[in-house]
Each structure stands twice: as C-alpha cells, then as structure tokens.
XYZ file of C-alpha atoms in Angstrom:
298
model
C -20.148 -34.587 57.218
C -21.940 -37.937 57.101
C -25.182 -36.270 58.244
C -24.852 -33.781 55.376
C -24.261 -36.649 52.924
C -27.306 -38.504 54.239
C -29.483 -35.398 53.995
C -28.211 -34.639 50.480
C -28.819 -38.212 49.330
C -32.325 -38.232 50.821
C -33.282 -35.013 49.048
C -31.578 -35.415 45.671
C -30.907 -39.200 45.493
C -27.411 -38.328 44.209
C -23.875 -39.260 45.160
C -20.897 -36.908 44.819
C -19.858 -38.286 41.402
C -23.321 -37.722 39.938
C -23.479 -34.200 41.368
C -20.026 -33.328 39.992
C -20.933 -34.751 36.573
C -24.173 -32.754 36.500
C -22.477 -29.479 37.508
C -19.648 -29.967 35.009
C -22.141 -30.733 32.235
C -24.176 -27.607 33.024
C -20.985 -25.507 33.077
C -19.896 -26.794 29.648
C -23.355 -26.050 28.231
C -23.401 -22.486 29.615
C -19.794 -21.888 28.516
C -20.657 -22.916 24.950
C -23.569 -20.455 24.843
C -21.774 -17.448 26.329
C -18.537 -17.918 24.388
C -19.612 -19.236 20.979
C -23.355 -18.740 20.414
C -24.593 -15.553 22.100
C -21.749 -13.372 20.677
C -22.984 -14.446 17.229
C -26.501 -13.196 18.026
C -27.977 -16.720 17.929
C -30.548 -18.373 20.172
C -31.047 -21.603 22.055
C -34.332 -23.503 21.908
C -36.738 -24.220 24.760
C -37.528 -21.980 27.717
C -33.970 -20.643 27.729
C -34.435 -19.566 24.112
C -37.629 -17.755 25.124
C -35.707 -16.053 27.937
C -33.023 -14.967 25.456
C -35.653 -13.467 23.140
C -37.208 -11.568 26.052
C -33.735 -10.386 27.119
C -32.966 -9.022 23.659
C -36.350 -7.291 23.482
C -35.866 -5.673 26.907
C -32.311 -4.542 26.166
C -33.295 -3.052 22.803
C -36.559 -1.465 23.984
C -35.317 -0.047 27.294
C -31.792 0.603 26.009
C -30.346 -1.212 29.007
C -26.616 -0.954 29.568
C -25.651 -3.990 31.646
C -22.382 -5.901 31.654
C -23.854 -9.366 32.176
C -26.478 -11.523 30.459
C -29.878 -11.421 32.197
C -31.202 -14.376 30.171
C -30.256 -16.791 32.958
C -32.288 -14.860 35.533
C -35.244 -14.560 33.170
C -35.021 -18.305 32.514
C -35.190 -18.956 36.276
C -38.238 -16.707 36.683
C -40.071 -18.441 33.826
C -39.270 -21.802 35.431
C -40.781 -20.853 38.825
C -44.363 -21.912 37.927
C -42.885 -24.999 36.263
C -41.174 -25.941 39.561
C -44.633 -26.061 41.125
C -45.839 -28.239 38.253
C -42.874 -30.593 38.728
C -43.445 -30.873 42.489
C -47.161 -31.513 42.123
C -47.303 -33.846 39.127
C -43.879 -35.452 38.589
C -42.169 -36.055 41.944
C -40.197 -34.518 44.793
C -36.818 -35.894 43.677
C -37.285 -34.562 40.141
C -38.415 -31.220 41.607
C -35.410 -30.907 43.946
C -32.897 -31.848 41.245
C -34.495 -29.458 38.751
C -34.512 -26.582 41.239
C -30.835 -27.181 42.052
C -29.774 -27.519 38.407
C -31.692 -24.453 37.181
C -30.154 -22.428 40.033
C -26.653 -23.600 39.048
C -27.384 -22.913 35.384
C -28.582 -19.398 36.257
C -25.337 -18.661 38.118
C -23.173 -19.938 35.249
C -25.141 -18.049 32.577
C -24.899 -14.866 34.667
C -21.259 -14.977 35.737
C -19.536 -16.596 32.757
C -18.689 -13.451 30.748
C -20.418 -13.082 27.396
C -17.842 -11.955 24.850
C -18.482 -8.790 22.877
C -16.628 -10.231 19.879
C -16.806 -13.875 18.801
C -13.822 -16.139 19.444
C -14.204 -17.626 15.965
C -15.086 -15.213 13.185
C -16.641 -17.835 10.915
C -20.315 -18.260 11.856
C -20.665 -21.915 10.844
C -17.482 -22.909 12.699
C -18.687 -21.132 15.836
C -22.074 -22.876 15.583
C -20.387 -26.249 15.133
C -18.045 -25.835 18.132
C -20.808 -24.390 20.298
C -23.220 -27.168 19.324
C -20.690 -29.913 20.082
C -19.849 -28.452 23.499
C -23.501 -27.795 24.356
C -24.466 -31.335 23.364
C -21.649 -32.902 25.375
C -22.545 -30.814 28.423
C -26.237 -31.601 28.152
C -25.534 -35.297 27.671
C -23.312 -35.366 30.764
C -25.987 -33.671 32.856
C -28.722 -35.992 31.580
C -26.569 -39.061 32.242
C -26.257 -37.927 35.858
C -30.038 -37.725 36.117
C -30.128 -33.919 36.004
C -32.828 -31.752 34.501
C -32.654 -28.054 33.693
C -36.430 -27.773 33.673
C -38.207 -25.828 30.959
C -40.005 -27.814 28.287
C -38.923 -31.081 29.961
C -41.302 -30.416 32.850
C -44.252 -29.488 30.645
C -43.594 -32.395 28.273
C -43.322 -34.975 31.077
C -46.470 -33.657 32.791
C -48.452 -33.829 29.528
C -47.095 -37.235 28.452
C -48.057 -38.744 31.819
C -51.670 -37.895 31.055
C -51.679 -38.449 27.301
C -49.856 -41.522 25.983
C -50.026 -40.229 22.427
C -47.938 -37.214 23.427
C -44.252 -37.168 24.295
C -41.573 -34.886 25.702
C -39.836 -34.855 22.321
C -42.985 -33.833 20.442
C -43.650 -30.943 22.791
C -40.002 -29.844 22.575
C -40.166 -29.816 18.776
C -43.385 -27.783 18.760
C -42.063 -25.259 21.278
C -38.712 -24.908 19.520
C -40.519 -24.453 16.215
C -42.313 -21.433 17.657
C -39.059 -20.023 19.103
C -37.206 -20.292 15.794
C -40.085 -18.864 13.773
C -39.997 -15.820 16.077
C -36.224 -15.621 15.502
C -36.730 -15.705 11.750
C -39.497 -13.090 11.703
C -37.791 -10.744 14.153
C -34.075 -11.100 13.413
C -33.909 -12.561 9.928
C -33.727 -15.887 8.165
C -29.993 -16.258 8.781
C -30.415 -16.048 12.554
C -33.154 -18.667 12.418
C -31.195 -21.093 10.224
C -27.950 -20.896 12.205
C -29.833 -21.184 15.522
C -31.494 -24.344 14.190
C -28.110 -25.672 13.059
C -26.764 -25.085 16.572
C -29.627 -27.150 18.016
C -29.091 -29.922 15.446
C -25.370 -30.211 16.277
C -26.161 -30.105 20.002
C -28.866 -32.793 19.805
C -26.575 -35.029 17.750
C -23.940 -34.833 20.483
C -26.553 -35.395 23.203
C -27.464 -38.693 21.560
C -23.783 -39.664 21.471
C -23.079 -38.570 25.053
C -26.287 -39.357 26.923
C -25.512 -42.874 28.148
C -29.136 -43.611 29.058
C -29.996 -43.143 25.392
C -27.439 -45.713 24.146
C -28.720 -49.298 24.009
C -26.291 -52.077 24.942
C -26.232 -55.840 25.271
C -24.174 -57.938 27.657
C -23.434 -61.652 27.896
C -22.105 -62.818 31.276
C -20.407 -66.201 31.736
C -20.252 -67.774 35.210
C -19.334 -71.180 36.636
C -22.099 -71.100 39.221
C -25.748 -70.125 39.000
C -25.996 -66.354 38.441
C -28.621 -65.825 41.154
C -26.914 -62.750 42.652
C -26.405 -61.198 39.217
C -30.028 -61.716 38.190
C -31.216 -60.403 41.562
C -29.118 -57.231 41.126
C -30.399 -56.710 37.573
C -34.021 -57.097 38.653
C -33.942 -55.108 41.903
C -31.299 -52.429 41.278
C -31.606 -51.915 37.530
C -35.277 -52.877 37.172
C -34.429 -54.972 34.122
C -34.960 -58.570 33.079
C -32.377 -61.239 32.249
C -32.323 -64.461 30.242
C -30.185 -67.349 31.543
C -29.353 -70.826 30.334
C -26.910 -73.639 30.997
C -24.120 -74.364 28.561
C -21.013 -76.502 28.374
C -17.545 -74.966 28.405
C -15.740 -77.070 25.809
C -12.248 -75.886 26.779
C -12.383 -77.631 30.166
C -15.605 -79.591 29.609
C -17.319 -77.875 32.549
C -20.838 -76.593 33.119
C -21.214 -72.865 32.390
C -24.082 -70.476 32.978
C -24.845 -67.707 30.491
C -26.822 -64.557 31.325
C -28.021 -62.347 28.473
C -29.043 -58.716 29.113
C -30.359 -55.768 27.101
C -30.021 -52.419 28.885
C -28.743 -48.884 28.495
C -25.037 -48.027 28.548
C -25.612 -46.138 31.813
C -27.168 -49.241 33.432
C -24.431 -51.453 32.030
C -21.772 -49.302 33.691
C -23.515 -49.797 37.041
C -23.545 -53.543 36.447
C -19.834 -53.507 35.568
C -18.962 -51.730 38.812
C -20.897 -54.262 40.880
C -20.073 -57.459 38.961
C -16.855 -58.311 40.911
C -18.797 -58.283 44.196
C -21.590 -60.400 42.670
C -19.279 -63.015 41.162
C -15.530 -62.382 41.126
C -14.943 -65.138 38.547
C -17.525 -63.927 36.036
C -16.572 -62.303 32.749
C -18.658 -60.199 30.412
C -18.926 -59.613 26.668
C -20.631 -56.308 25.846
C -21.782 -54.377 22.785
C -22.801 -50.702 22.673
C -24.995 -48.867 20.183
C -27.201 -51.813 19.225
C -30.492 -51.283 17.398
C -33.515 -52.644 19.260
C -37.059 -52.997 17.915
C -40.174 -53.903 19.851
C -41.236 -53.027 23.367
C -37.855 -52.451 24.995
C -38.338 -49.634 27.505
C -35.884 -46.739 27.517
C -35.619 -45.267 31.000
C -34.397 -41.710 30.526
C-alpha cells in the first residue's frame, strides 16, 4: 500500500485528502448540471458547453435515442489534444491531474442520470440552485489543485507566452462565443438563463476557492520565529515580516510575524504551527483587500 501511495504522490503530487476533495467537488458539479441545469435545456460555458452544443446538434440531427448524456464523452474527446498541450507546455503534474480529473468528470456526467423533468419547475430557482452547487463543487476541486482542462489549458498556455493575456480573458471570450451560439440557435431565454447559471456559479467559486481568498496573519512567539519564517519561505513560497515587541502583561520580549497569503496557504500554516512553535498563537483575518504586486498563486 505504501508503494502505491508513493507512486500516486510522485505522479499527482496529491495526498488522500486532496484527492477526495477534488473527486467530491467534481461530483457536486456534475450532479448540479445533470439534475438542475440540463433538464432545463441550459448550457455550461467552456469546452463542456461546446460539447453540450455538439451533443444537442447530434441528437436532433441524427434523431439519436440514448438513455445517457454523451456530452461528457464528447468533452473528453475535445480535451485530448489539450492534454498534449498541457503535457508539452505546462507541466507533467498539471497534465496528470487534468487527465485524471477529466476522466472522473466524464464518468460522473455519463452515469449520473439526467432527469427528463426538472426537479424544480421554476427556471430561475433551478438556475440559482444549480449555480450554487456548481460553484461550490468547482471551488472545492480548485482548492485541491484540480483542473478539469478545457479553456484552462489554452488560457494558461497562452498567458505563459503573452503577459498581456490571461486565463480569465480567454475564458470570457470563449464563453461569449458559446452563449451567442446558444442565443442564435435556441433563443434569447436559453442564452440569458445559461449566463445567469454561470454568474451564480462563478460567484460561489470565488467564495469557495480558498486560493482566491486573501488573508493576513499575525503570529506572536516568545522566541525568534526562525522555524516559522523558514516554513513560510520554503513550503509556502511566501515572505514574512518580523519585529521585536514588548509584552506589557508580563513585561517580556515578544516576537511578531506578519504574513499576507491565501486562505488555502494559511490553513497549511495553521496545521503546521504547533510543530513549529507549540507556544505560538495567531490572529488571522480572511477576505482582506490587497492592492499592489501581491501574487495570487492559483
């Protein structure tokens, strides 16, 4: 079993908790689509949205009578050339995680039954519930370092070669094309409610994706925080500001360490702080606004 764990960690750079979190997040996302969104005749954005449009066109044109959604399989096929792009230009770990996650997503999209009738009859309510669940699931997967490929791969590959371009910009452009096709082909209502689904989902991603939440921490110690600073620099790849102070309660020397990092990184620091200094205590704040050159590591 230990050899399997070592092999898994070497390939994916994941522990069991991260893998479970990623799989659960992908399941919640796929569940939200098949139960709340697809029965309403609405569409996701990105490569999966393209796969859904192709699926609808094939089913309508060829009059296919199948009892499962082929959008997941089509999404996988479209991602195949993107896997090559990820392996060649982004990295082996990103490639292996993406391949695993897209495979898992394909299985969930295929085998989670798509309802013939919507669970909630009201369209806006269904979009709201589906968007919340999809955003939570996506945020969980992203927080575990997972990627479901698609426009992420293309956007990362382009942004690495053009600093004026970003993953978000490419995603917006691609989704714009997808939703325009929805509007032209299936009507303005389909386009608007599909966009609303994406808006609700992205809002929840921002609230759930811990790497996207900026935090500050102030750590108080009675001895020099060398181990803490070393952990922050080597394991989190962040900087720290320290200074000496005087604890007025007992009139003793105190050391203060100030950090700015993501909520995800802060949770790692919290787990390791007792082993770094068992007498240290921390004051933390989440959701702070940061201007300047602070680097978000997503």
